[in-house]
PDB file of C-alpha atoms and ligand atoms in Angstrom:
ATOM      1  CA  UNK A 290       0.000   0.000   0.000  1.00  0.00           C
ATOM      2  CA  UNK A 291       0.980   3.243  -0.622  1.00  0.00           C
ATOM      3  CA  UNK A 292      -0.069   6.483   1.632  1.00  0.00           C
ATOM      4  CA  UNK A 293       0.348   9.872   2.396  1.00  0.00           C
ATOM      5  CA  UNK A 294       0.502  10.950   6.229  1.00  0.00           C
ATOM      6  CA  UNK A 295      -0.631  13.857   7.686  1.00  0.00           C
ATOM      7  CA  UNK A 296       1.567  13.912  11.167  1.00  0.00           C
ATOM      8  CA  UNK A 297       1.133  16.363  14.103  1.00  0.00           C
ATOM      9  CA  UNK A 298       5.053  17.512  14.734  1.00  0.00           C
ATOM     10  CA  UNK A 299       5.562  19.338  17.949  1.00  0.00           C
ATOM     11  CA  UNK A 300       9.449  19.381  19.227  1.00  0.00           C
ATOM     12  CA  UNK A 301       8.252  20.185  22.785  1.00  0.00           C
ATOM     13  CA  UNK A 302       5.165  21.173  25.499  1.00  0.00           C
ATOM     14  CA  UNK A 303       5.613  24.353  24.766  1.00  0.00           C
ATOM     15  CA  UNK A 304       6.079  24.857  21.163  1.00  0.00           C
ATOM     16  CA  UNK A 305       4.437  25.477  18.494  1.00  0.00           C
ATOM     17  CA  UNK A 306       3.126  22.300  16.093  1.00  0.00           C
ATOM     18  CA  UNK A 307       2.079  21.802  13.017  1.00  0.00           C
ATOM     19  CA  UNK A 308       1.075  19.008  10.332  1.00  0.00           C
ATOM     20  CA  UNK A 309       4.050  17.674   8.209  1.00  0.00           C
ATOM     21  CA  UNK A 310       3.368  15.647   5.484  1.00  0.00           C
ATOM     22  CA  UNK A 311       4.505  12.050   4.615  1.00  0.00           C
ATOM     23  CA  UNK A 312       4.825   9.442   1.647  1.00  0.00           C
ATOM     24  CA  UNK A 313       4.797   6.262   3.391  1.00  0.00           C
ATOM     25  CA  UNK A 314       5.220   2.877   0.343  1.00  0.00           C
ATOM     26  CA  UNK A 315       5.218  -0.732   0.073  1.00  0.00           C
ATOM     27  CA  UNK A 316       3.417  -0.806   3.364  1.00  0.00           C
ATOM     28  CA  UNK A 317       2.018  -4.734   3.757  1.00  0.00           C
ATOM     29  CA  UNK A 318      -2.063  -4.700   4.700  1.00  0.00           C
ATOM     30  CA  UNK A 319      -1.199  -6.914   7.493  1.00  0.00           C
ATOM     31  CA  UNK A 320       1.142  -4.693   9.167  1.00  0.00           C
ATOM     32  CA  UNK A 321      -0.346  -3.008  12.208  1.00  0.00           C
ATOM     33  CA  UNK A 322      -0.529   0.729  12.079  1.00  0.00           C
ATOM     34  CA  UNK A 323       2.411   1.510  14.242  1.00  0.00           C
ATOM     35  CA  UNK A 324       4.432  -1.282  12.270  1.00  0.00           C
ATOM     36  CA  UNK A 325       3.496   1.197   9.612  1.00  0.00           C
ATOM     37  CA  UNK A 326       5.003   4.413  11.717  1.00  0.00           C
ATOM     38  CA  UNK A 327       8.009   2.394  12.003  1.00  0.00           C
ATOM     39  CA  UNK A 328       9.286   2.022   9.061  1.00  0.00           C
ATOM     40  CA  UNK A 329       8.633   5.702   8.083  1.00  0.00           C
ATOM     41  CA  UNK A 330      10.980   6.474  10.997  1.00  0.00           C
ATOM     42  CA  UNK A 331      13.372   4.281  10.113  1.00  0.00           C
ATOM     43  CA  UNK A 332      13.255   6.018   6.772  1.00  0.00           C
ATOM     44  CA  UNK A 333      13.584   9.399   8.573  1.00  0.00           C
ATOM     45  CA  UNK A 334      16.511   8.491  10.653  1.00  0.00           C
ATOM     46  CA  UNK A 335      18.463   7.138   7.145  1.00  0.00           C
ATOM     47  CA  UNK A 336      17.403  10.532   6.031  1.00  0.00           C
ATOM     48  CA  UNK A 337      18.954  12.474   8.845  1.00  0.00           C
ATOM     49  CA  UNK A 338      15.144  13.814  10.064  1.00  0.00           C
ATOM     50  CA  UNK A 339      13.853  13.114  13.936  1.00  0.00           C
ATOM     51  CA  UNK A 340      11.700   9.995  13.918  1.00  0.00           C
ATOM     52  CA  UNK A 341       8.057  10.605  15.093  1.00  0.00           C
ATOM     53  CA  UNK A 342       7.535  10.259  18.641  1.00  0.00           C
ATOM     54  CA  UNK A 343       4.652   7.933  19.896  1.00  0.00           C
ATOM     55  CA  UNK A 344       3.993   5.923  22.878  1.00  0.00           C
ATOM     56  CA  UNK A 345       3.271   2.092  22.755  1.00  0.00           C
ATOM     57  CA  UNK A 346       4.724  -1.068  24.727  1.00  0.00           C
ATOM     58  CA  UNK A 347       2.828  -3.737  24.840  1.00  0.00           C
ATOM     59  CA  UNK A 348       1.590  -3.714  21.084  1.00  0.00           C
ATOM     60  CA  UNK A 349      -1.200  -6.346  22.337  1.00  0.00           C
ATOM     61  CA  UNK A 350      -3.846  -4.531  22.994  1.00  0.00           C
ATOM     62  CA  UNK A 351      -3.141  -4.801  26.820  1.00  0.00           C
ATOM     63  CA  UNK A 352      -1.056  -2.194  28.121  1.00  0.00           C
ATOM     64  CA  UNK A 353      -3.260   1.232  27.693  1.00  0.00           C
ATOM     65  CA  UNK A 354       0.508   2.657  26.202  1.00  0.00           C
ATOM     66  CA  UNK A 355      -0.678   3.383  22.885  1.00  0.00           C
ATOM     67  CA  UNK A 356      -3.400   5.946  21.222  1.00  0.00           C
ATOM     68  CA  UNK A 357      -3.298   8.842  18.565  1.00  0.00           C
ATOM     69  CA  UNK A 358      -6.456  10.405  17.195  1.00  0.00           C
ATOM     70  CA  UNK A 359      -6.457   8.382  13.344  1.00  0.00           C
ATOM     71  CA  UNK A 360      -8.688  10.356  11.014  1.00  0.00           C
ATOM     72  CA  UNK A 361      -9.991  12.258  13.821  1.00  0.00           C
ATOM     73  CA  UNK A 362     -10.877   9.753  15.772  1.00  0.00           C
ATOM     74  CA  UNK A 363      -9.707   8.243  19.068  1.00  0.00           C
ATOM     75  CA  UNK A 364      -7.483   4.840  17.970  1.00  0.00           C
ATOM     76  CA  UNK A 365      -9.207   4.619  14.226  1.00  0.00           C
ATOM     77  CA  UNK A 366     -11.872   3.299  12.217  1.00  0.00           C
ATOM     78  CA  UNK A 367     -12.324  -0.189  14.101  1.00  0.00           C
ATOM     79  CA  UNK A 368     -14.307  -0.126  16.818  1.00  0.00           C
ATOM     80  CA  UNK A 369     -12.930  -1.775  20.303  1.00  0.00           C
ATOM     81  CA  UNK A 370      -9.713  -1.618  18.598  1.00  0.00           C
ATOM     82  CA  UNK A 371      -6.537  -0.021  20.137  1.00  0.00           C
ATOM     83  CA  UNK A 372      -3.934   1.726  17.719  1.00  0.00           C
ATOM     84  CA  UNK A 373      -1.179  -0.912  18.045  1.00  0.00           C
ATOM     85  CA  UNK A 374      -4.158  -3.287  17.023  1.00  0.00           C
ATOM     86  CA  UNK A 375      -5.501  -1.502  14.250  1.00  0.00           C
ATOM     87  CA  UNK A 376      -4.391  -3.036  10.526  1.00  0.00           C
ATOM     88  CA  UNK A 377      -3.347  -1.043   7.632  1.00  0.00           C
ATOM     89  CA  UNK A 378      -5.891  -3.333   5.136  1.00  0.00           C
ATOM     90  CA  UNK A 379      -8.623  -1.096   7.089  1.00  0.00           C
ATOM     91  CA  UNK A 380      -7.346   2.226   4.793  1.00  0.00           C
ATOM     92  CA  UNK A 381      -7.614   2.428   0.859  1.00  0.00           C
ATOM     93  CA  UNK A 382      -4.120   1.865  -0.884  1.00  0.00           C
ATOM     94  CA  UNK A 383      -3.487   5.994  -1.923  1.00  0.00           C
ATOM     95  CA  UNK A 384      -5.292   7.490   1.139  1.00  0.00           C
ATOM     96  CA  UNK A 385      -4.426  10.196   2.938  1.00  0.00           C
ATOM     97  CA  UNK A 386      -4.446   9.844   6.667  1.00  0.00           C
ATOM     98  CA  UNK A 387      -4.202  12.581   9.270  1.00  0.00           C
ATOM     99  CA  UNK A 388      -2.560  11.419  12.670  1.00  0.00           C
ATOM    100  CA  UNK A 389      -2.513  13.337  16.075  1.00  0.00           C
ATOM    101  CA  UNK A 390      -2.059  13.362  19.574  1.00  0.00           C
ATOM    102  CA  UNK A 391      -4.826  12.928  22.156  1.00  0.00           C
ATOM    103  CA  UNK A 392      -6.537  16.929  22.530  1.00  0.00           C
ATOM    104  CA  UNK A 393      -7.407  17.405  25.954  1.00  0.00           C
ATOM    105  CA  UNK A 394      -6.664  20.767  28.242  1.00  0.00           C
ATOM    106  CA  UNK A 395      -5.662  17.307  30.958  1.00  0.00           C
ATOM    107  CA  UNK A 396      -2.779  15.658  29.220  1.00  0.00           C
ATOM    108  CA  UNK A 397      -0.525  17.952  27.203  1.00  0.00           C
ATOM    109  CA  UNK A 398       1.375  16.778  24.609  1.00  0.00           C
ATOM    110  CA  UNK A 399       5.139  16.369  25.443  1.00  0.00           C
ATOM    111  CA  UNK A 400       6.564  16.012  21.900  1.00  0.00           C
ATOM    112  CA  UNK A 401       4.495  14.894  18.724  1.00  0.00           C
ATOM    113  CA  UNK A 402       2.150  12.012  19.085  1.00  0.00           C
ATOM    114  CA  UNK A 403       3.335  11.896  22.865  1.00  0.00           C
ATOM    115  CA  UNK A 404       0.807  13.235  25.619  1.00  0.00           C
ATOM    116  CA  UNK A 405       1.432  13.551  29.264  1.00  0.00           C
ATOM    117  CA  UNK A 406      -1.306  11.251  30.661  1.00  0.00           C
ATOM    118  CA  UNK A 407       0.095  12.081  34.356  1.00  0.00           C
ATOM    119  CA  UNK A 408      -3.448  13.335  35.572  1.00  0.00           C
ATOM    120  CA  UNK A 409      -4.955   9.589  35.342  1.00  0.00           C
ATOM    121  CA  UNK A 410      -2.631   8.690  37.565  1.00  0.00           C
ATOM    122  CA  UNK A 411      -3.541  11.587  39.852  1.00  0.00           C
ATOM    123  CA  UNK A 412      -7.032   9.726  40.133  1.00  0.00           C
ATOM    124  CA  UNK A 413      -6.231   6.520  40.470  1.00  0.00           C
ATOM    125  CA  UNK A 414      -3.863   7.557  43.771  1.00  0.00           C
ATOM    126  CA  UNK A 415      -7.048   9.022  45.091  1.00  0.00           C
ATOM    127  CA  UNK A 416      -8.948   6.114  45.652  1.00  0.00           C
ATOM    128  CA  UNK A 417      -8.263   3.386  43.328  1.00  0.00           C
ATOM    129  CA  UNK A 418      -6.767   0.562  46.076  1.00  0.00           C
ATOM    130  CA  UNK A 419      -8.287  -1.094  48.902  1.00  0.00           C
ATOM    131  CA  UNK A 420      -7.240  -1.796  52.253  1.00  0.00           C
ATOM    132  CA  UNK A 421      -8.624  -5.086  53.108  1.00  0.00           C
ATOM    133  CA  UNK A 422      -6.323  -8.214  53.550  1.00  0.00           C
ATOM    134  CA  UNK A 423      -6.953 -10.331  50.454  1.00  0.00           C
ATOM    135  CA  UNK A 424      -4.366 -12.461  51.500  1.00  0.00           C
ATOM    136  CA  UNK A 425      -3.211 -15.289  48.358  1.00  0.00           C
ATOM    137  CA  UNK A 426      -5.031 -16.899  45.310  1.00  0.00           C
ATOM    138  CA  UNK A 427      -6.408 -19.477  47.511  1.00  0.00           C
ATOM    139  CA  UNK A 428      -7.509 -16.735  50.294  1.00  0.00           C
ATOM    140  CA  UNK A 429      -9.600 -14.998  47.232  1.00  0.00           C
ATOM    141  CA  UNK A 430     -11.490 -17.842  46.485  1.00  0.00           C
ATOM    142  CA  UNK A 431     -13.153 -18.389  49.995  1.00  0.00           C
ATOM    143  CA  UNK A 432     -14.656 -14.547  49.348  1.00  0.00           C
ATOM    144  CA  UNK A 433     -17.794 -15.641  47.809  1.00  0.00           C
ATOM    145  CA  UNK A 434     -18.770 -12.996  44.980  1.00  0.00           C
ATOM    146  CA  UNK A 435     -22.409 -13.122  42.876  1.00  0.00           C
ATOM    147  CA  UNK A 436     -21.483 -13.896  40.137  1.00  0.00           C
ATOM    148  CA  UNK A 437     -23.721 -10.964  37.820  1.00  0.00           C
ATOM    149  CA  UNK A 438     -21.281  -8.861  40.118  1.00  0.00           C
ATOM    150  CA  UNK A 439     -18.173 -10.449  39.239  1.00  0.00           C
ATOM    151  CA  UNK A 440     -18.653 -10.388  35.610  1.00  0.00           C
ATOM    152  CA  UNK A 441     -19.543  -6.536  36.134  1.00  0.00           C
ATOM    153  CA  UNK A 442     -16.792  -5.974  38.382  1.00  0.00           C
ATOM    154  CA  UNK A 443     -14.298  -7.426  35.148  1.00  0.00           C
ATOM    155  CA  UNK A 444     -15.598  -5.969  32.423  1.00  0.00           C
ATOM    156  CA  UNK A 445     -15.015  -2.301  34.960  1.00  0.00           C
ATOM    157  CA  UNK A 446     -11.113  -4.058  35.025  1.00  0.00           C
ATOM    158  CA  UNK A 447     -10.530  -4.066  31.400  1.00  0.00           C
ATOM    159  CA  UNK A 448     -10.302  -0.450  31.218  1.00  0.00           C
ATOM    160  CA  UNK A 449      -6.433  -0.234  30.108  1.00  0.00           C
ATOM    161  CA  UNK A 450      -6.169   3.949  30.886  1.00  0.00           C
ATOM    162  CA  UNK A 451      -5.643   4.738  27.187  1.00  0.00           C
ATOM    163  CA  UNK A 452      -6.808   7.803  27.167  1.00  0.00           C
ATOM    164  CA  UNK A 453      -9.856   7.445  24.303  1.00  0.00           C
ATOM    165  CA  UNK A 454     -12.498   8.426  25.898  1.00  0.00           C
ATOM    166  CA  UNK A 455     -11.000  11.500  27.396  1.00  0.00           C
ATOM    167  CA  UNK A 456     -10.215  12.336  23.519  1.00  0.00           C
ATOM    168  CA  UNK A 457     -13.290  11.707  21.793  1.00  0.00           C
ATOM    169  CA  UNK A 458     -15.391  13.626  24.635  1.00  0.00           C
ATOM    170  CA  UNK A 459     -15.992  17.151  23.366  1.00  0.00           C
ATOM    171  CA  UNK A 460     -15.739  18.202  27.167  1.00  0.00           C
ATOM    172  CA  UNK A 461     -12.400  16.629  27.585  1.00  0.00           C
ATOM    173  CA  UNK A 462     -14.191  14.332  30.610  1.00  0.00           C
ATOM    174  CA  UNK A 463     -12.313  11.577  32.504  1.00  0.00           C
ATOM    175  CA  UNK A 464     -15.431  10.250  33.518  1.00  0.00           C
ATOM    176  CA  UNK A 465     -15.779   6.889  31.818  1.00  0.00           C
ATOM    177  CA  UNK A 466     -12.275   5.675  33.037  1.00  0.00           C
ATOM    178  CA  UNK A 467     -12.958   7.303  36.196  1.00  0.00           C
ATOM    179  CA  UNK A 468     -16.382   5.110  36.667  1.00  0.00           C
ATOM    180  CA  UNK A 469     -14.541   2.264  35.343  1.00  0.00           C
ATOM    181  CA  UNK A 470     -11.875   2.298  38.389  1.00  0.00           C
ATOM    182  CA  UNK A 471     -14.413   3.117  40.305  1.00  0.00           C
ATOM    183  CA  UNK A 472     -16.744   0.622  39.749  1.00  0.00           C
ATOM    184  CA  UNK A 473     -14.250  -2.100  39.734  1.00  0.00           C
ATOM    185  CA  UNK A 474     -13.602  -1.993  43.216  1.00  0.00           C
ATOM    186  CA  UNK A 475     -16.607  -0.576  44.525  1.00  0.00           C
ATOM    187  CA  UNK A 476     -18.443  -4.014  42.807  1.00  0.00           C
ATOM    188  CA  UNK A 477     -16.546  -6.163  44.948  1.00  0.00           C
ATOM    189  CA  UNK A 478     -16.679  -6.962  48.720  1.00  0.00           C
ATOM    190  CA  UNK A 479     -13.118  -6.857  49.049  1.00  0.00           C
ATOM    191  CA  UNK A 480     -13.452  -2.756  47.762  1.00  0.00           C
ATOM    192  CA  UNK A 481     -16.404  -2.349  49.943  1.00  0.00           C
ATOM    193  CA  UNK A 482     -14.625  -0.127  52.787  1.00  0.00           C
ATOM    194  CA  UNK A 483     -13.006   2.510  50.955  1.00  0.00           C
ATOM    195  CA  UNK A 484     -16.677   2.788  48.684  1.00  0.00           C
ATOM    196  CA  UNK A 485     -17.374   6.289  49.566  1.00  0.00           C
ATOM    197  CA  UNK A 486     -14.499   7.832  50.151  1.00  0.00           C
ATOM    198  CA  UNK A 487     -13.229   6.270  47.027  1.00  0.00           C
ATOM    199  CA  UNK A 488     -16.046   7.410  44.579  1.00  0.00           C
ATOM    200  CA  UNK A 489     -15.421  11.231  46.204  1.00  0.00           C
ATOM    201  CA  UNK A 490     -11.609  11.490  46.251  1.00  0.00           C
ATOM    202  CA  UNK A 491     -11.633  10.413  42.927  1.00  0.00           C
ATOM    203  CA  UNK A 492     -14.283  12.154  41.381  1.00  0.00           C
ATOM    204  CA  UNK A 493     -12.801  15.917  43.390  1.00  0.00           C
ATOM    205  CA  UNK A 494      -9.078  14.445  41.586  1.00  0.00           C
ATOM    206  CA  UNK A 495     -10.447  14.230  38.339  1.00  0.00           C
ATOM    207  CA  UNK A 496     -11.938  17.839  38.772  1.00  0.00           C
ATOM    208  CA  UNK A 497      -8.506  18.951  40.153  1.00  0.00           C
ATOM    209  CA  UNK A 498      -6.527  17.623  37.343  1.00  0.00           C
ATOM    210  CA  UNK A 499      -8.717  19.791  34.997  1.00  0.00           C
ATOM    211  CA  UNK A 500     -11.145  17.033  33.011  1.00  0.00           C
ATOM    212  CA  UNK A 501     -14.350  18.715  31.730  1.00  0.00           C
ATOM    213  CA  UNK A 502     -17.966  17.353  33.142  1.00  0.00           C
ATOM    214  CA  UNK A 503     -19.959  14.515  31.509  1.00  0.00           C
ATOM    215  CA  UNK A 504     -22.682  15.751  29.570  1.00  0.00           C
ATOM    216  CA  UNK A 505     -23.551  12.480  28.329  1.00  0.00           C
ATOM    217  CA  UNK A 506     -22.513  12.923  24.785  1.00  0.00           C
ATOM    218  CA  UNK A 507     -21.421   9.119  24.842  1.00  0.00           C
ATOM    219  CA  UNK A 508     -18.343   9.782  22.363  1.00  0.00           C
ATOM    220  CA  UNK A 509     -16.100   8.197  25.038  1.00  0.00           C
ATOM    221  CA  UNK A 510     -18.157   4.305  24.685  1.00  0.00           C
ATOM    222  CA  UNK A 511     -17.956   4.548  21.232  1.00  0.00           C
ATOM    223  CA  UNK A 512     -14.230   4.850  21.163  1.00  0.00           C
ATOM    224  CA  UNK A 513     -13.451   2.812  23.528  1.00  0.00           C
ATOM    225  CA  UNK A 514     -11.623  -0.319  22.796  1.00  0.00           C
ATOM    226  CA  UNK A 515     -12.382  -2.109  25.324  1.00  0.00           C
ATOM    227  CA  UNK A 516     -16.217  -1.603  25.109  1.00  0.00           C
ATOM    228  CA  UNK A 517     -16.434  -0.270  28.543  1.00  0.00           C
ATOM    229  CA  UNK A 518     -20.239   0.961  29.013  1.00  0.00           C
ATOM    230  CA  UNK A 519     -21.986   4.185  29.689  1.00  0.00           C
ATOM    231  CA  UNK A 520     -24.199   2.192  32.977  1.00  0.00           C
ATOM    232  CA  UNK A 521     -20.679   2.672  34.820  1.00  0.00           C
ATOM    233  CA  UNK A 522     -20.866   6.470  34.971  1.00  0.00           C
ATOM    234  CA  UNK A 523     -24.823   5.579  35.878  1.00  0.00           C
ATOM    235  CA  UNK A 524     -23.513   3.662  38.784  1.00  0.00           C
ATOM    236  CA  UNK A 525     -20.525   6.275  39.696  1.00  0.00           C
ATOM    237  CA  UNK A 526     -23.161   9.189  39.933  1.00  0.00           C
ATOM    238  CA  UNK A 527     -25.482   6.970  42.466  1.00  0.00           C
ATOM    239  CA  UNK A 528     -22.608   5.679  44.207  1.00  0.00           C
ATOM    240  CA  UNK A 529     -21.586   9.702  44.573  1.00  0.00           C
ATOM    241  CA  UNK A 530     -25.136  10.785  45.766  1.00  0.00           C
ATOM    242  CA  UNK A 531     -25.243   7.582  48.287  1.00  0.00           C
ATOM    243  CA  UNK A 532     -21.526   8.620  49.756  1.00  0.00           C
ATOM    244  CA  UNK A 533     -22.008  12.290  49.970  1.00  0.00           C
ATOM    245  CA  UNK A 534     -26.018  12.349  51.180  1.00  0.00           C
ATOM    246  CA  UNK A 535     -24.368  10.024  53.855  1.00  0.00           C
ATOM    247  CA  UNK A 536     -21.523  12.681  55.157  1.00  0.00           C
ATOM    248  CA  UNK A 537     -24.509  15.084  55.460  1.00  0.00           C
TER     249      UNK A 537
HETATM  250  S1  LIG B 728     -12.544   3.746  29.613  1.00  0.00           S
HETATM  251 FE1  LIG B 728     -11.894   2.829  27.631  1.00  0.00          FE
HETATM  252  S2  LIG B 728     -11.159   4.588  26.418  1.00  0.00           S
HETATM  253 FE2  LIG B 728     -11.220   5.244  28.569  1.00  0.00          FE
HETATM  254  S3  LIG B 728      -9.166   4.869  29.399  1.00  0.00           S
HETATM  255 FE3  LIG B 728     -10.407   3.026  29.856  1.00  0.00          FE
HETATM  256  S4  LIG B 728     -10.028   1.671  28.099  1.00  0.00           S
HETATM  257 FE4  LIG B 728      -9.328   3.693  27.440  1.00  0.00          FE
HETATM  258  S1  LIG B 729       0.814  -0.720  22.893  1.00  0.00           S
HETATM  259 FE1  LIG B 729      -0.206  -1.664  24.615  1.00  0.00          FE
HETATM  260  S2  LIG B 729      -2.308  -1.332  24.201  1.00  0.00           S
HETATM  261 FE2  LIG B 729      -1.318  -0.595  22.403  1.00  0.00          FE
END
């Protein structure tokens, strides 16, 4: 396949970026769209030009590393698909394809593709733990859980901290991935003492770290790869009312 690329180059935080554009050739259909940035930067460092910076690790889906807005949209055209999953044979042979970072006032970009995704972090040290002894494998397993609530309580756990949702939502809300930590542990009798103060120090966090409020627009589900549903932010806003209405 042959393509041209539309790249967001930005040396640092604070300067200024703009959209360089690439030839990119003889690029399989099977290779995986960061297979494809690699060998344009392999070309650009023959050429003597910076390569294009981009995060990724695990390149399995798993790791929450990788995500660029493809087309303007968070991770692509395949739905519950993350970048380092996505396939070149999902683009026309001659398209042109504009790449960019995540936009979101919360995670600035460092340097090209590269955002600082810092403030997720800042969230999940507000609440997202639990205090109770859970002991070994073998401990776990004498904790009977419902099982409705521990299918609900993994599909919460599947949220790798991409980033997508935050990207796609025109308010630049955290709230998805916030309800998805949240309702992880708060599903769970093992995350059952920290439930308040968890679904509060988390939700002020988010606020801090400057995310926008939900205003259910529902870009953030749609974009997510790993499917995780609008009902959590359902559950995070009762679980809020129940915790503060509580503290008076
Ligand atoms: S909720 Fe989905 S899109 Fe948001 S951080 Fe988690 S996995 Fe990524
Ligand atoms: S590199 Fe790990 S999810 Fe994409």
């Amino acid at each position: 396949m042959n393509l041209k690329l539309r790249v967001w180059r930005q040396t640092g935080p604070t300067s200024r970026g703009r959209m360089a554009t690439y030839d990119v050739t003889d690029i399989s259909p099977d290779a995986s769209f960061l297979e494809m940035l690699d060998v344009l930067n392999e070309r650009l460092i023959l050429e003597g030009e910076e390569p294009i910076a981009f995060d990724h690790d695990c390149r399995e889906g798993i790791c929450g590393m990788c995500g660029m807005m493809i087309n303007g949209v968070a991770h692509g055209p395949s739905r519950a698909t993350t970048t380092c999953q996505l396939h070149m044979r999902h683009f026309k042979d001659g398209e042109t394809i504009d790449v960019e970072p995540w936009r979101a006032a919360a995670f600035p970009v460092v340097k090209d593709l590269v955002v600082d995704r810092g403030a997720f972090d800042s969230i999940i040290q507000a609440g997202g733990y639990i205090s109770a002894p859970t002991g070994a494998a073998p401990d776990a397993h004498a904790t009977p859980v419902p099982k409705a609530d521990a299918d609900a309580a993994f599909e919460a756990a599947t949220c790798i901290g991409c980033g997508a949702c935050v990207a796609a939502c025109p308010n630049g809300s955290a709230m998805l991935f916030t309800a998805a930590k949240v309702g992880h542990l708060g599903l769970l009798p093992q995350g059952q003492p920290e439930r308040d103060t968890r679904v509060v120090g988390m939700l002020a966090a988010h606020d801090e770290a400057g995310f926008g409020g939900c205003t259910n627009a529902g870009e953030c589900t749609t974009v997510c790869p790993k499917g995780i549903p609008l009902t959590l932010i359902g559950r995070l806003n009762s679980d809020y009312r129940k915790a503060v209405t509580k503290r008076g």
